[in-house]
Structure formats: structure tokens, C-alpha cells
């Protein structure tokens, strides 16, 4: 059966409705309807020009079109050649485009780390472990440090024993020293992959705990590469 209110689509232009999530390039599904109620987002035709605005009637019953951006002003419909064409039923977001330059900046950052990793000195590794230690409140959180070091080829994949000895040498009195069992139990799902591939929906910990692990791992990498970035 044919709908009594057929639909069509238009592409949004401008930023006058950005506060309700309508942005340049979004596709708007419009349903034909000349009757609007307060708060409806409508497609209106004014002297042959179309616009998307919110519809509202004031205390006197006079109709207005109201933009959703404080940089624009509402305007009354009285006294102009205006009609309501339809109501916005759905917003189909435009697909964002990431610039090549931004992508290459991230790619080159990873490449730089891979190239520079063998140049990380033992002194820098020792300094990193000592500085990161206060962030560790559970023995298993050392896994984030191990994973960051494995990403930079400082320790081998699965070489927990070497990592444990590094930690014990630098912070022997730490209350929560790593153990092989605690490290192995965290090498699950996305945590078994490089830190850049960790995903909160596919990790052995969730929520704040996931963010804590990610923060420790990223801080470890930053500390390890700190001097290299200064030199470069």
C-alpha cells in the first residue's frame, strides 16, 4: 500500500541545526506533511528557497522557524511567502573522511617507534620501570608494561621471565611484583595483541580497569621513547 505521507531525502547544507546533530552532508529523510507541531524539525519553503529549522508557535500563536545554533536568529513566518513542506523523520549521518596527512602522521609515529626500538638504552628502560612502578597497584597490571616493552622489541613475545627479572632488579621492594601466572592470565583476547589493537569490547578487563591498563601501557611507551623523541 502506498503511504498517505510519501517520503524523500535531501542533503543538509550549512550549520544552523548543528546543536541537534544535523551537520553538513547529512542525508535527511523527509516525510511530506504540511502540518507541524511545536518542536518538529521541518523543511520549509520561503520565497522558493528551502531551509531546515525547528517549528514553534509563540504565546500569541504566531509561527516561527528556529535554528539550533546560537549564531543564527529565529524568524517569524508571518508576512512572507512560506509553507511547510514536510518533517524530518530520520537523520542519516554522512560518512566522515580522514585526511591522508593525519593518517600518515599516525603511521609514521609507529614506524619511528619500530626503527628506534633497538636504540632504547638499558638506562632508559630502568628509568621507565622505576617511574611507572607507582602506577601499579596490582601485580597483574605489570602486564601493560610488559606488553608495551614487547611491542618495542625490548623483551621477546612471551618472554615473561626476562621481564620479571627487569622489574625485580629495578624495584625489588615493590609491594606487587609481577609473576608469570599473573602476566599469563592477562594475555587474552585483544590483550594478546599489540597495545594499538586493544579494544574495550574484547579484553579481559572492562570499564575503568581497561582504561587503567591502557594508560599504563601508553605511559610506558612514552617514557621509553622520551629521550629518542628529544634527540630527533
Tab-separated table of C-alpha atoms in Angstrom:
chain	number	residue	atom	x	y	z
A	1	UNK	CA	0.000	0.000	0.000
A	2	UNK	CA	1.184	3.488	-0.795
A	3	UNK	CA	1.785	5.745	2.208
A	4	UNK	CA	-0.504	8.722	2.653
A	5	UNK	CA	2.642	10.685	3.520
A	6	UNK	CA	5.337	9.792	0.963
A	7	UNK	CA	8.978	10.330	1.840
A	8	UNK	CA	12.030	11.740	0.079
A	9	UNK	CA	15.574	12.621	1.036
A	10	UNK	CA	17.681	15.771	0.898
A	11	UNK	CA	21.300	16.570	1.756
A	12	UNK	CA	21.844	19.057	4.587
A	13	UNK	CA	23.914	22.175	3.979
A	14	UNK	CA	25.211	24.695	6.493
A	15	UNK	CA	25.464	24.562	10.279
A	16	UNK	CA	22.267	26.230	11.512
A	17	UNK	CA	20.970	22.955	13.018
A	18	UNK	CA	24.212	21.546	14.393
A	19	UNK	CA	23.028	21.570	18.024
A	20	UNK	CA	20.504	18.824	17.232
A	21	UNK	CA	23.069	16.785	15.317
A	22	UNK	CA	22.312	17.864	11.764
A	23	UNK	CA	25.591	18.631	10.037
A	24	UNK	CA	26.832	19.475	6.572
A	25	UNK	CA	26.472	16.449	4.285
A	26	UNK	CA	23.969	14.520	6.404
A	27	UNK	CA	21.119	12.913	4.498
A	28	UNK	CA	17.705	13.839	5.895
A	29	UNK	CA	14.661	11.661	5.327
A	30	UNK	CA	11.642	13.936	4.957
A	31	UNK	CA	8.000	12.921	5.172
A	32	UNK	CA	5.564	15.143	3.280
A	33	UNK	CA	3.344	16.882	5.814
A	34	UNK	CA	2.169	20.493	5.797
A	35	UNK	CA	1.053	20.260	9.435
A	36	UNK	CA	3.773	20.914	12.036
A	37	UNK	CA	3.775	20.975	15.830
A	38	UNK	CA	5.996	22.747	18.336
A	39	UNK	CA	9.448	21.218	18.310
A	40	UNK	CA	9.156	19.464	14.961
A	41	UNK	CA	12.147	19.847	12.665
A	42	UNK	CA	10.671	20.866	9.358
A	43	UNK	CA	11.592	21.507	5.767
A	44	UNK	CA	10.140	24.888	4.880
A	45	UNK	CA	9.990	26.764	1.607
A	46	UNK	CA	10.448	30.546	1.868
A	47	UNK	CA	10.091	32.528	-1.337
A	48	UNK	CA	11.208	29.480	-3.276
A	49	UNK	CA	14.231	28.753	-1.043
A	50	UNK	CA	14.177	25.687	1.205
A	51	UNK	CA	15.519	25.522	4.747
A	52	UNK	CA	15.600	23.081	7.671
A	53	UNK	CA	14.557	24.610	11.010
A	54	UNK	CA	12.621	23.815	14.170
A	55	UNK	CA	8.975	24.869	14.145
A	56	UNK	CA	7.461	26.688	17.108
A	57	UNK	CA	4.421	28.859	17.843
A	58	UNK	CA	4.840	31.679	20.370
A	59	UNK	CA	2.406	32.791	23.105
A	60	UNK	CA	0.345	34.676	20.506
A	61	UNK	CA	0.054	31.624	18.274
A	62	UNK	CA	2.396	33.085	15.657
A	63	UNK	CA	4.598	30.507	13.868
A	64	UNK	CA	8.391	30.780	13.892
A	65	UNK	CA	11.286	28.909	12.375
A	66	UNK	CA	14.019	28.450	14.958
A	67	UNK	CA	17.644	27.489	14.131
A	68	UNK	CA	19.552	25.278	16.554
A	69	UNK	CA	22.753	27.277	16.591
A	70	UNK	CA	23.218	30.399	18.701
A	71	UNK	CA	24.972	32.129	15.801
A	72	UNK	CA	21.636	32.365	13.975
A	73	UNK	CA	18.349	34.051	14.900
A	74	UNK	CA	14.783	32.769	14.832
A	75	UNK	CA	12.487	34.402	12.313
A	76	UNK	CA	8.692	34.658	12.065
A	77	UNK	CA	6.740	33.103	9.230
A	78	UNK	CA	4.099	35.822	9.150
A	79	UNK	CA	4.306	38.261	6.259
A	80	UNK	CA	6.373	36.066	3.955
A	81	UNK	CA	5.638	33.570	1.239
A	82	UNK	CA	6.310	30.472	3.294
A	83	UNK	CA	4.912	26.968	3.584
A	84	UNK	CA	5.824	23.838	5.484
A	85	UNK	CA	6.788	21.064	3.074
A	86	UNK	CA	7.484	18.221	5.485
A	87	UNK	CA	9.001	16.980	8.707
A	88	UNK	CA	12.426	15.425	9.264
A	89	UNK	CA	11.841	11.793	10.133
A	90	UNK	CA	15.404	10.482	10.187
A	91	UNK	CA	18.983	11.760	10.040
A	92	UNK	CA	21.408	9.589	8.091
A	93	UNK	CA	24.907	10.675	9.077
A	94	UNK	CA	27.433	11.406	6.382
A	95	UNK	CA	30.492	9.186	6.286
A	96	UNK	CA	33.453	11.112	7.746
A	97	UNK	CA	36.670	11.385	5.787
A	98	UNK	CA	40.047	11.366	7.450
A	99	UNK	CA	42.792	13.302	5.733
A	100	UNK	CA	45.762	11.466	4.249
A	101	UNK	CA	48.063	13.759	6.212
A	102	UNK	CA	46.514	12.760	9.556
A	103	UNK	CA	46.729	9.065	8.653
A	104	UNK	CA	50.385	9.347	7.655
A	105	UNK	CA	51.246	11.165	10.873
A	106	UNK	CA	49.961	8.198	12.881
A	107	UNK	CA	51.623	5.653	10.578
A	108	UNK	CA	54.982	7.423	10.732
A	109	UNK	CA	54.775	7.560	14.528
A	110	UNK	CA	54.525	3.766	14.657
A	111	UNK	CA	57.293	3.365	12.070
A	112	UNK	CA	59.546	5.647	14.092
A	113	UNK	CA	58.994	3.548	17.188
A	114	UNK	CA	59.858	0.336	15.342
A	115	UNK	CA	63.022	1.830	13.874
A	116	UNK	CA	64.146	3.378	17.147
A	117	UNK	CA	63.268	0.474	19.447
A	118	UNK	CA	66.699	-1.233	19.279
A	119	UNK	CA	68.317	2.067	20.295
A	120	UNK	CA	66.490	2.264	23.618
A	121	UNK	CA	69.202	2.106	26.243
A	122	UNK	CA	69.222	-0.002	29.377
A	123	UNK	CA	69.332	3.223	31.364
A	124	UNK	CA	66.088	4.378	29.727
A	125	UNK	CA	64.450	1.013	30.398
A	126	UNK	CA	65.494	1.143	34.048
A	127	UNK	CA	64.260	4.713	34.410
A	128	UNK	CA	60.918	3.767	32.844
A	129	UNK	CA	60.323	0.848	35.211
A	130	UNK	CA	61.087	2.987	38.252
A	131	UNK	CA	58.803	5.804	37.100
A	132	UNK	CA	55.935	3.528	36.122
A	133	UNK	CA	56.063	1.449	39.311
A	134	UNK	CA	53.905	3.858	41.420
A	135	UNK	CA	51.069	3.398	38.904
A	136	UNK	CA	50.960	-0.361	39.555
A	137	UNK	CA	48.555	-1.345	42.331
A	138	UNK	CA	48.006	-4.971	41.268
A	139	UNK	CA	50.638	-7.497	40.198
A	140	UNK	CA	48.722	-8.267	37.018
A	141	UNK	CA	48.900	-4.605	35.918
A	142	UNK	CA	52.568	-5.172	35.117
A	143	UNK	CA	51.218	-6.919	32.036
A	144	UNK	CA	50.544	-3.500	30.489
A	145	UNK	CA	54.216	-2.623	30.973
A	146	UNK	CA	55.330	-5.982	29.573
A	147	UNK	CA	53.075	-5.581	26.523
A	148	UNK	CA	54.440	-2.103	25.784
A	149	UNK	CA	58.010	-3.418	26.003
A	150	UNK	CA	57.181	-6.395	23.798
A	151	UNK	CA	55.738	-4.006	21.189
A	152	UNK	CA	59.112	-2.227	21.134
A	153	UNK	CA	61.089	-5.490	20.974
A	154	UNK	CA	62.710	-4.832	24.366
A	155	UNK	CA	61.518	-8.228	25.560
A	156	UNK	CA	60.507	-11.151	23.399
A	157	UNK	CA	56.945	-12.245	22.788
A	158	UNK	CA	56.002	-14.442	25.741
A	159	UNK	CA	59.341	-13.897	27.486
A	160	UNK	CA	57.820	-13.155	30.860
A	161	UNK	CA	60.843	-14.342	32.830
A	162	UNK	CA	63.161	-11.709	31.355
A	163	UNK	CA	60.585	-9.010	32.033
A	164	UNK	CA	60.062	-10.162	35.623
A	165	UNK	CA	63.807	-10.034	36.276
A	166	UNK	CA	63.971	-6.499	34.839
A	167	UNK	CA	61.259	-5.353	37.233
A	168	UNK	CA	62.689	-7.117	40.280
A	169	UNK	CA	66.102	-5.594	39.593
A	170	UNK	CA	64.787	-2.025	39.437
A	171	UNK	CA	62.052	-2.069	42.097
A	172	UNK	CA	62.781	-5.066	44.334
A	173	UNK	CA	60.732	-3.724	47.240
A	174	UNK	CA	57.581	-3.060	45.211
A	175	UNK	CA	54.511	-4.430	47.002
A	176	UNK	CA	53.072	-6.001	43.851
A	177	UNK	CA	55.876	-7.567	41.860
A	178	UNK	CA	54.882	-9.413	38.668
A	179	UNK	CA	54.651	-13.189	38.458
A	180	UNK	CA	54.442	-15.425	35.410
A	181	UNK	CA	50.964	-16.621	36.421
A	182	UNK	CA	49.598	-13.064	36.758
A	183	UNK	CA	51.086	-11.999	33.434
A	184	UNK	CA	49.875	-15.053	31.540
A	185	UNK	CA	46.328	-14.690	32.798
A	186	UNK	CA	46.099	-11.243	31.140
A	187	UNK	CA	47.344	-12.352	27.695
A	188	UNK	CA	43.819	-12.988	26.456
A	189	UNK	CA	41.644	-11.645	23.638
A	190	UNK	CA	42.845	-8.262	22.365
A	191	UNK	CA	45.377	-8.009	25.216
A	192	UNK	CA	47.378	-10.739	23.464
A	193	UNK	CA	47.950	-8.259	20.635
A	194	UNK	CA	49.970	-5.014	20.429
A	195	UNK	CA	48.585	-2.173	22.543
A	196	UNK	CA	47.372	-0.319	19.442
A	197	UNK	CA	44.929	-3.202	18.818
A	198	UNK	CA	43.458	-3.362	22.327
A	199	UNK	CA	39.665	-2.998	22.286
A	200	UNK	CA	37.484	-2.479	25.328
A	201	UNK	CA	34.796	-4.792	23.951
A	202	UNK	CA	37.272	-7.631	23.505
A	203	UNK	CA	39.553	-7.502	26.538
A	204	UNK	CA	39.882	-9.499	29.777
A	205	UNK	CA	39.006	-6.372	31.785
A	206	UNK	CA	36.339	-3.751	31.181
A	207	UNK	CA	35.424	-0.176	32.044
A	208	UNK	CA	37.807	1.765	34.288
A	209	UNK	CA	40.100	-1.238	34.671
A	210	UNK	CA	40.600	-1.386	30.905
A	211	UNK	CA	41.385	2.335	30.843
A	212	UNK	CA	43.909	1.856	33.678
A	213	UNK	CA	45.759	-0.834	31.708
A	214	UNK	CA	45.732	1.294	28.557
A	215	UNK	CA	47.002	4.330	30.458
A	216	UNK	CA	49.877	2.318	31.960
A	217	UNK	CA	50.838	0.810	28.585
A	218	UNK	CA	50.823	4.140	26.772
A	219	UNK	CA	52.716	5.851	29.576
A	220	UNK	CA	55.338	3.102	29.430
A	221	UNK	CA	55.838	3.674	25.700
A	222	UNK	CA	56.040	7.421	26.174
A	223	UNK	CA	58.722	7.045	28.853
A	224	UNK	CA	60.730	4.546	26.830
A	225	UNK	CA	60.724	6.770	23.752
A	226	UNK	CA	61.082	10.050	25.635
A	227	UNK	CA	64.792	10.539	25.026
A	228	UNK	CA	64.586	9.337	21.432
A	229	UNK	CA	61.953	11.979	20.666
A	230	UNK	CA	64.112	14.676	22.271
A	231	UNK	CA	67.096	13.612	20.161
A	232	UNK	CA	65.038	13.532	16.973
